[in-house]
């Protein structure tokens, strides 16, 4: 493609200034300059950037070499502003740079936004992927600015800046090379700094602020599904790397973005967590967590932050504990390998990370009223080696949670064997009202073919309020085990009801039982099932409130 775009180096007196930019952008040369010249270098780079963007805009339709040639001076200016030397000085609270940044911000922000939009326009027109080179440099500049608390506080309510930051991050996408992922990671750093509270600069972003802004710009990048995919794949690819330094630099910020999207309750229609699951996300996150834990054990310099493993475990907890079907898939994807691998490394992880792992193990006991969960856990325990069993029998926080889980699992497994021995053809129960279906004709979910309903109204209510649509799946894996979950729940409930409240089933107490609903709670307690007696009116109200 031919172009007649002007080049800034052809302008009178500009060649020397451009060469000076290249000198500032060269890290080894720039490192020898005294500190007192850095404010002047900052102002010079900001002024040159304004001049250069005009020429870059004229080259928007040029061939690749011409385009890169026009962008190169801008790259040099951004590299100087984001150099390690400049970043250290900018990050010092109380120094001169907070005032300088705010003084030049209006024009600098306009230049950065224009540079980003030009790269986006060119990528869309020519179907190239060059924008990440620009996005990464801009992200590095912004992250260096936001490390200064005075600057960060000044932009705390700037929604336009947040939209630009999200646009830069989404525009970086997820490419194959580590360099491209570094560009995406730079924007993740900027997002975290911009959106974190003053005392929360780790892995806890303020999602109530970030998420609506993200949703306001994500349609430009393929919609909400694309946002979740970018966030998920960036974490997945970084976590599976064998480069410890690469993981240590990028993964904390990428995990923070993904965790924020998965945990966000601001917009329930986004269903970010559902999109992650559809990509077999929990299994891939478990695989990534195991890789990171293994590398952390061998990391003699402890460059991988301990909080990364804790954040990984909490994210897996959030996605896997949503329902027993998701949990079963996680267990089959080697979920139990996480605590086993953690315990094999002594003094590597802090109490906070062990607490996250202990909480995850403890929550497994809440699902031992499900036939499929019992079967999945039993299969995993049977595959443990003698060394692994011995490793989990200590007296630490995780080991105690593990022993409690094993104790509860043995009792549930005995119940499962009783159920297998005494049940004939499995009865049908309505997945909405839980009533036994005595009629020969009944409705069945067309998606998973494993739940039944006694009426069309009941099926519609369950899909709308009972959230079966979120747990429904079309594959036939382990279908025989899943089909037994509801009958097994009735079997366990009946055993407990008749054991604890047998006085209500005497010959003279039948009328009391008819007016009573027995509430069997198999999920909210951690160690034992509970049965309570409630009037029909209050029990139905409670059931309705849970569906809400």
XYZ file of C-alpha atoms in Angstrom:
548
model
C 0.000 0.000 0.000
C 1.558 3.279 -1.101
C 1.440 6.310 1.146
C 2.708 9.850 1.121
C 2.468 10.355 4.892
C 5.002 12.766 6.301
C 7.667 11.572 8.694
C 8.494 13.635 11.775
C 12.221 13.163 11.177
C 11.830 15.081 7.902
C 10.637 18.178 9.754
C 13.226 20.936 10.354
C 15.083 20.405 13.622
C 13.125 17.299 14.532
C 15.782 14.667 13.742
C 17.936 15.578 16.745
C 14.977 15.495 19.129
C 13.873 12.089 17.795
C 17.364 10.678 18.243
C 17.367 12.054 21.760
C 14.134 10.146 22.391
C 15.796 6.940 21.236
C 18.648 7.596 23.642
C 16.220 8.051 26.540
C 14.360 4.899 25.543
C 17.563 2.838 25.663
C 17.671 1.527 29.230
C 21.437 1.205 29.616
C 22.085 4.741 28.394
C 19.237 6.251 30.390
C 20.439 4.653 33.633
C 23.521 6.904 33.832
C 21.539 10.176 33.871
C 21.379 11.953 37.283
C 18.027 12.089 39.058
C 17.652 15.856 38.778
C 17.294 15.689 34.971
C 14.434 13.165 35.053
C 11.632 15.746 35.462
C 12.971 17.546 32.372
C 13.109 14.253 30.445
C 9.508 13.572 31.472
C 8.295 16.936 30.137
C 10.330 16.515 26.932
C 8.830 13.055 26.229
C 5.273 14.311 26.841
C 5.801 17.224 24.444
C 7.360 15.034 21.748
C 4.550 12.527 22.018
C 2.028 15.228 21.086
C 4.018 16.082 17.960
C 4.552 12.463 16.920
C 0.887 11.386 17.163
C -0.012 13.835 14.364
C 2.306 12.011 11.956
C 1.170 8.582 13.175
C -2.428 9.521 12.378
C -1.466 10.410 8.803
C 0.099 6.946 8.360
C -2.992 5.014 9.459
C -3.463 3.433 5.995
C 0.216 2.989 5.174
C 2.030 -0.307 4.686
C 3.386 -2.073 7.762
C 6.972 -0.806 7.502
C 5.826 2.801 7.091
C 3.366 2.470 9.952
C 5.979 0.998 12.315
C 8.480 3.638 11.200
C 6.077 6.404 12.173
C 5.227 4.678 15.469
C 8.849 4.054 16.475
C 9.492 7.556 17.897
C 6.272 7.267 19.898
C 7.452 3.886 21.176
C 10.724 5.508 22.248
C 8.856 8.259 24.139
C 6.653 5.711 25.921
C 9.651 3.475 26.673
C 11.407 6.418 28.307
C 8.317 7.324 30.374
C 7.963 3.689 31.487
C 11.650 2.868 31.900
C 12.715 1.204 35.135
C 14.587 4.349 36.115
C 11.561 6.597 35.558
C 9.149 4.144 37.177
C 11.155 4.078 40.404
C 11.173 7.866 40.631
C 7.515 8.295 39.643
C 6.457 5.779 42.268
C 7.998 7.789 45.124
C 5.216 9.550 47.020
C 5.992 13.185 47.744
C 8.354 13.591 44.793
C 7.941 16.071 41.930
C 6.305 13.674 39.505
C 2.768 13.734 40.887
C 2.592 17.446 40.089
C 4.196 16.950 36.665
C 1.827 14.121 35.726
C -1.248 16.142 36.647
C 0.134 19.196 34.856
C 0.625 17.309 31.578
C -2.248 14.868 32.023
C -4.922 16.477 29.819
C -2.782 16.418 26.659
C -0.996 13.195 27.576
C -4.303 11.375 28.152
C -5.545 12.626 24.778
C -2.367 11.388 23.079
C -2.511 7.946 24.737
C -6.187 7.529 23.854
C -5.576 8.643 20.255
C -2.632 6.259 19.876
C -4.774 3.393 21.188
C -7.718 4.189 18.901
C -5.439 4.493 15.862
C -3.985 1.052 16.548
C -7.469 -0.392 17.006
C -8.687 1.192 13.767
C -5.695 -0.130 11.859
C -6.123 -3.626 13.268
C -9.808 -3.701 12.323
C -9.115 -2.379 8.820
C -6.132 -4.587 7.990
C -6.961 -7.524 10.299
C -3.565 -7.289 11.937
C -2.619 -7.848 15.561
C -0.083 -5.072 16.052
C -2.108 -3.151 18.641
C -0.718 -5.158 21.549
C 2.706 -3.516 21.030
C 1.102 -0.110 21.618
C -1.256 -1.315 24.360
C 1.584 -2.868 26.334
C 3.630 0.329 26.277
C 0.665 2.501 27.252
C -0.207 0.027 30.011
C 3.340 0.185 31.366
C 3.157 3.990 31.449
C -0.203 4.000 33.225
C 0.827 1.361 35.762
C 3.929 3.404 36.625
C 1.738 6.498 37.136
C -0.807 4.683 39.334
C 1.862 3.321 41.658
C 2.110 6.883 42.959
C -0.674 7.091 45.536
C -1.247 10.826 44.965
C -1.845 10.231 41.249
C -3.949 7.143 41.894
C -6.187 8.955 44.360
C -6.648 11.858 41.958
C -8.061 9.539 39.286
C -10.169 7.457 41.680
C -13.492 8.591 40.148
C -12.419 9.066 36.519
C -14.772 6.750 34.598
C -13.362 7.753 31.207
C -9.900 6.665 32.303
C -11.302 3.357 33.529
C -12.976 2.788 30.168
C -9.682 3.480 28.395
C -7.884 1.042 30.715
C -10.454 -1.702 30.050
C -10.282 -0.994 26.322
C -6.499 -1.300 26.365
C -6.650 -4.588 28.261
C -9.307 -6.087 26.023
C -7.552 -4.794 22.931
C -4.387 -6.656 23.919
C -6.340 -9.895 23.766
C -4.547 -13.185 24.338
C -1.885 -14.061 21.795
C 0.484 -16.994 21.684
C 3.800 -15.315 22.440
C 4.986 -14.449 25.934
C 5.696 -10.899 24.743
C 2.053 -10.447 23.727
C 0.871 -11.813 27.058
C 3.222 -9.392 28.780
C 1.422 -6.572 26.973
C -1.922 -7.862 28.252
C -0.407 -8.210 31.714
C 0.772 -4.604 31.772
C -2.813 -3.445 31.378
C -3.934 -5.897 34.069
C -1.443 -4.198 36.409
C -2.838 -0.779 35.514
C -6.417 -1.987 36.025
C -5.651 -3.396 39.433
C -3.867 -0.271 40.622
C -6.569 2.008 39.280
C -9.445 0.017 40.748
C -8.060 -1.194 44.084
C -8.700 0.422 47.430
C -5.796 2.194 49.115
C -5.187 -0.791 51.420
C -6.100 -3.472 48.873
C -3.383 -3.425 46.232
C -3.179 -7.219 46.091
C -5.702 -9.578 44.567
C -8.957 -7.974 45.725
C -10.242 -5.516 43.113
C -13.325 -3.405 43.758
C -15.585 -5.226 41.326
C -18.574 -2.976 41.984
C -16.634 -0.179 40.280
C -14.735 -2.129 37.656
C -17.427 -4.402 36.301
C -19.992 -1.844 35.026
C -17.236 0.071 33.249
C -15.962 -3.140 31.688
C -19.447 -4.003 30.458
C -19.788 -0.524 28.948
C -16.887 -1.119 26.554
C -16.779 -4.898 26.050
C -19.254 -4.955 23.151
C -16.567 -3.324 21.028
C -14.458 -6.436 21.522
C -16.968 -9.174 20.769
C -19.348 -9.001 23.734
C -19.247 -10.401 27.237
C -18.335 -13.914 26.150
C -15.161 -12.501 24.614
C -14.310 -10.657 27.847
C -14.565 -13.865 29.869
C -12.548 -15.778 27.278
C -9.731 -13.217 27.288
C -9.605 -13.209 31.085
C -9.750 -16.999 31.373
C -7.230 -17.811 28.639
C -4.757 -15.223 29.904
C -4.748 -16.961 33.306
C -4.672 -20.436 31.783
C -1.700 -19.806 29.499
C 0.309 -17.979 32.123
C -0.365 -20.626 34.779
C 0.822 -23.420 32.468
C 4.144 -21.690 31.774
C 7.375 -23.180 33.106
C 8.937 -19.731 33.535
C 8.769 -18.822 37.246
C 9.519 -15.135 36.665
C 6.873 -14.913 33.957
C 4.258 -16.417 36.296
C 5.308 -14.231 39.225
C 4.984 -11.023 37.196
C 1.729 -11.636 35.329
C -0.399 -14.163 37.161
C -1.389 -12.055 40.216
C -2.967 -9.354 38.068
C -4.550 -11.762 35.590
C -6.033 -13.819 38.422
C -7.401 -10.645 39.980
C -9.209 -9.687 36.771
C -10.642 -13.189 36.303
C -11.653 -13.471 39.966
C -13.400 -10.114 39.798
C -15.380 -11.190 36.736
C -16.269 -14.585 38.226
C -17.295 -13.195 41.632
C -19.146 -10.130 40.422
C -22.766 -9.816 41.529
C -23.377 -6.434 39.907
C -24.923 -7.807 36.722
C -26.347 -11.294 37.123
C -27.153 -11.541 33.410
C -23.484 -11.552 32.483
C -22.992 -15.152 33.673
C -19.232 -14.867 33.404
C -18.799 -17.956 35.591
C -21.048 -19.953 33.246
C -18.936 -18.954 30.252
C -15.773 -20.076 32.041
C -17.370 -23.452 32.838
C -18.418 -23.946 29.226
C -14.735 -23.832 28.294
C -14.008 -26.640 30.769
C -12.615 -23.839 32.876
C -12.546 -25.514 36.309
C -10.502 -28.478 35.048
C -8.028 -26.165 33.299
C -7.744 -23.938 36.369
C -7.012 -26.997 38.524
C -4.320 -28.041 36.050
C -2.829 -24.534 36.169
C -2.952 -24.421 39.969
C -1.109 -27.740 40.208
C 1.601 -26.424 37.877
C 2.004 -23.214 39.894
C 2.149 -25.125 43.201
C 4.825 -27.437 41.771
C 6.912 -24.486 40.580
C 6.449 -22.682 43.914
C 7.957 -25.691 45.686
C 11.069 -25.458 43.503
C 11.251 -21.647 43.645
C 14.294 -21.159 45.879
C 14.022 -17.358 45.640
C 10.248 -17.415 46.340
C 9.476 -15.117 43.424
C 5.987 -16.621 43.017
C 3.791 -14.776 45.546
C 2.127 -17.074 48.045
C -1.141 -15.168 47.563
C -1.311 -16.412 43.957
C -1.909 -20.004 45.107
C -4.484 -18.808 47.639
C -6.276 -16.774 44.955
C -6.257 -19.801 42.639
C -7.836 -21.994 45.318
C -10.522 -19.412 46.149
C -11.401 -18.991 42.477
C -11.696 -22.764 41.993
C -13.776 -22.876 45.180
C -16.121 -20.213 43.772
C -16.617 -22.026 40.465
C -16.703 -25.629 41.702
C -18.929 -25.271 44.778
C -21.739 -23.618 42.810
C -23.563 -26.966 42.500
C -22.892 -30.654 43.069
C -22.615 -31.259 39.315
C -19.831 -28.685 38.977
C -18.156 -30.118 42.064
C -18.297 -33.657 40.708
C -16.542 -32.503 37.538
C -13.882 -30.725 39.612
C -13.259 -33.824 41.748
C -12.867 -35.933 38.627
C -10.387 -33.310 37.346
C -7.977 -33.994 40.244
C -9.229 -31.362 42.682
C -7.850 -33.393 45.615
C -4.354 -33.215 44.132
C -4.177 -29.554 45.195
C -4.064 -30.158 48.998
C -1.896 -33.245 48.533
C 0.678 -31.325 46.499
C 0.583 -28.405 48.928
C 1.241 -30.663 51.909
C 4.224 -32.283 50.231
C 6.049 -28.941 50.444
C 7.005 -27.875 53.953
C 6.964 -24.192 54.944
C 6.298 -22.972 51.403
C 2.798 -21.579 51.874
C 1.467 -19.215 54.532
C -1.383 -19.767 56.960
C -3.761 -17.763 54.736
C -3.197 -20.088 51.779
C -3.552 -23.167 53.975
C -6.789 -21.683 55.317
C -8.173 -21.313 51.776
C -7.287 -24.938 51.044
C -8.785 -26.104 54.354
C -12.043 -24.247 53.613
C -12.271 -25.925 50.221
C -11.828 -29.397 51.714
C -14.361 -28.694 54.460
C -16.991 -27.624 51.933
C -16.774 -31.026 50.240
C -18.510 -32.575 53.245
C -21.548 -30.395 52.535
C -22.173 -32.420 49.371
C -21.885 -35.931 50.818
C -25.643 -36.362 50.548
C -25.187 -36.744 46.769
C -24.586 -40.185 45.356
C -22.367 -38.904 42.522
C -20.132 -36.876 44.883
C -19.619 -39.869 47.166
C -18.692 -42.033 44.192
C -16.298 -39.427 42.754
C -14.529 -38.922 46.093
C -14.273 -42.654 46.761
C -12.655 -43.155 43.359
C -10.098 -40.434 44.124
C -9.296 -41.779 47.602
C -8.783 -45.263 46.193
C -6.118 -43.914 43.835
C -4.019 -42.371 46.614
C -0.612 -43.897 47.246
C 0.590 -44.910 50.701
C 2.961 -41.930 50.760
C 0.155 -39.516 49.907
C -2.080 -40.962 52.608
C 0.706 -40.560 55.158
C 1.325 -36.982 54.012
C -2.271 -36.042 54.824
C -2.307 -37.485 58.354
C -0.467 -34.700 60.166
C -1.896 -32.171 62.610
C -2.037 -29.025 60.495
C -5.037 -27.035 59.351
C -5.326 -28.816 55.997
C -4.631 -32.279 57.448
C -7.389 -31.918 60.054
C -9.899 -30.862 57.394
C -8.786 -33.841 55.290
C -9.290 -36.301 58.167
C -12.770 -34.895 58.837
C -13.645 -35.296 55.158
C -12.437 -38.896 55.136
C -14.409 -39.659 58.301
C -17.599 -38.179 56.848
C -17.014 -39.891 53.512
C -16.782 -43.332 55.164
C -20.166 -42.819 56.833
C -21.736 -41.616 53.591
C -20.199 -44.509 51.669
C -21.830 -46.970 54.080
C -25.152 -45.252 53.455
C -24.551 -45.493 49.709
C -23.897 -49.241 49.984
C -27.131 -49.659 51.941
C -28.992 -47.747 49.234
C -27.465 -49.886 46.476
C -28.387 -53.078 48.324
C -32.007 -52.327 49.171
C -33.355 -50.217 46.301
C -35.080 -51.754 43.323
C -36.249 -49.799 40.293
C -35.561 -46.149 41.035
C -38.660 -44.044 41.750
C -39.252 -40.764 39.959
C -39.400 -37.490 41.867
C -40.313 -34.043 40.614
C -37.183 -31.864 40.486
C -39.308 -28.810 41.364
C -41.616 -29.858 44.203
C -39.788 -33.113 45.168
C -43.063 -35.057 45.210
C -43.047 -38.697 44.211
C -44.394 -39.142 40.671
C -46.930 -41.949 40.870
C -48.422 -41.503 37.413
C -46.972 -43.451 34.518
C -46.653 -40.307 32.401
C -44.139 -37.647 33.460
C -42.018 -34.898 31.926
C -38.269 -35.152 31.509
C -35.629 -32.483 30.845
C -34.711 -32.630 27.166
C -31.222 -31.282 27.832
C -29.744 -33.696 30.368
C -32.453 -36.416 30.385
C -31.803 -36.991 34.086
C -34.440 -34.954 35.958
C -38.205 -35.395 35.873
C -41.240 -33.217 36.563
C -44.829 -33.869 37.486
C -46.219 -30.934 35.475
C -45.368 -28.391 32.795
C -45.768 -25.601 35.356
C -43.289 -27.289 37.692
C -40.719 -27.654 34.932
C -41.039 -23.993 33.933
C -40.698 -22.881 37.552
C -37.598 -25.018 38.084
C -35.932 -23.672 34.958
C -36.735 -20.092 35.932
C -36.332 -20.087 39.716
C -34.735 -23.402 40.580
C -31.694 -22.738 38.354
C -31.734 -26.175 36.726
C -30.800 -24.452 33.462
C -27.402 -23.598 35.012
C -26.669 -27.155 36.115
C -28.148 -28.948 33.106
C -25.661 -30.682 30.839
C -26.091 -32.668 27.668
C -23.346 -35.281 27.943
C -23.946 -38.810 29.204
C -20.815 -39.202 31.348
C -21.568 -40.976 34.635
C -25.283 -40.691 33.887
C -26.109 -43.741 36.001
C -24.517 -42.131 39.078
C -26.179 -38.767 38.507
C -29.613 -40.349 38.045
C -29.331 -41.804 41.550
C -28.730 -38.459 43.288
C -32.370 -37.487 43.882
C -33.550 -40.986 44.940
C -30.514 -41.254 47.218
C -31.424 -37.930 48.857
C -34.919 -39.280 49.579
C -33.419 -42.494 50.931
C -31.088 -40.627 53.333
C -33.812 -38.191 54.380
C -36.263 -40.999 55.080
C -33.707 -42.816 57.228
C -32.969 -39.746 59.302
C -36.608 -38.714 59.641
C -37.733 -42.126 60.828
C -34.790 -42.404 63.226
C -35.032 -38.971 64.822
C -38.813 -38.400 64.662
C -40.186 -41.928 64.955
C -42.626 -40.764 67.661
C -44.583 -38.901 64.956
C -45.195 -42.141 63.071
C -46.912 -44.032 65.845
C -50.438 -45.319 65.435
C -51.943 -42.345 67.273
C -49.665 -39.714 65.712
C -50.424 -40.113 62.025
C -52.433 -36.905 61.884
C -49.468 -34.945 63.264
C -47.191 -36.325 60.563
C -49.687 -35.417 57.841
C -49.681 -31.776 58.938
C -45.886 -31.662 59.202
C -43.089 -31.086 56.728
C -39.704 -32.540 57.575
C -36.889 -30.300 56.371
C -33.778 -32.302 55.550
C -30.733 -30.025 55.373
C -27.838 -31.736 53.643
C -25.882 -28.742 52.391
C -25.701 -26.048 55.039
C -24.093 -28.097 57.760
C -20.565 -29.310 57.421
C -20.410 -32.469 59.495
C -23.876 -33.908 59.943
C -27.193 -33.923 58.160
C -29.967 -32.230 60.096
C -33.695 -32.785 60.182
C -36.146 -30.219 61.546
C -39.926 -30.311 61.835
C -41.850 -27.322 60.505
C -45.436 -26.578 59.694
C -46.346 -26.817 56.027
C -46.922 -23.063 55.828
C -43.481 -22.057 57.155
C -41.660 -24.787 55.249
C -43.175 -23.702 51.943
C -42.317 -20.070 52.655
C -38.706 -21.028 53.368
C -38.499 -23.067 50.158
C -39.842 -20.121 48.167
C -37.365 -17.692 49.763
C -34.454 -19.977 48.878
C -35.568 -20.036 45.253
C -35.681 -16.241 45.233
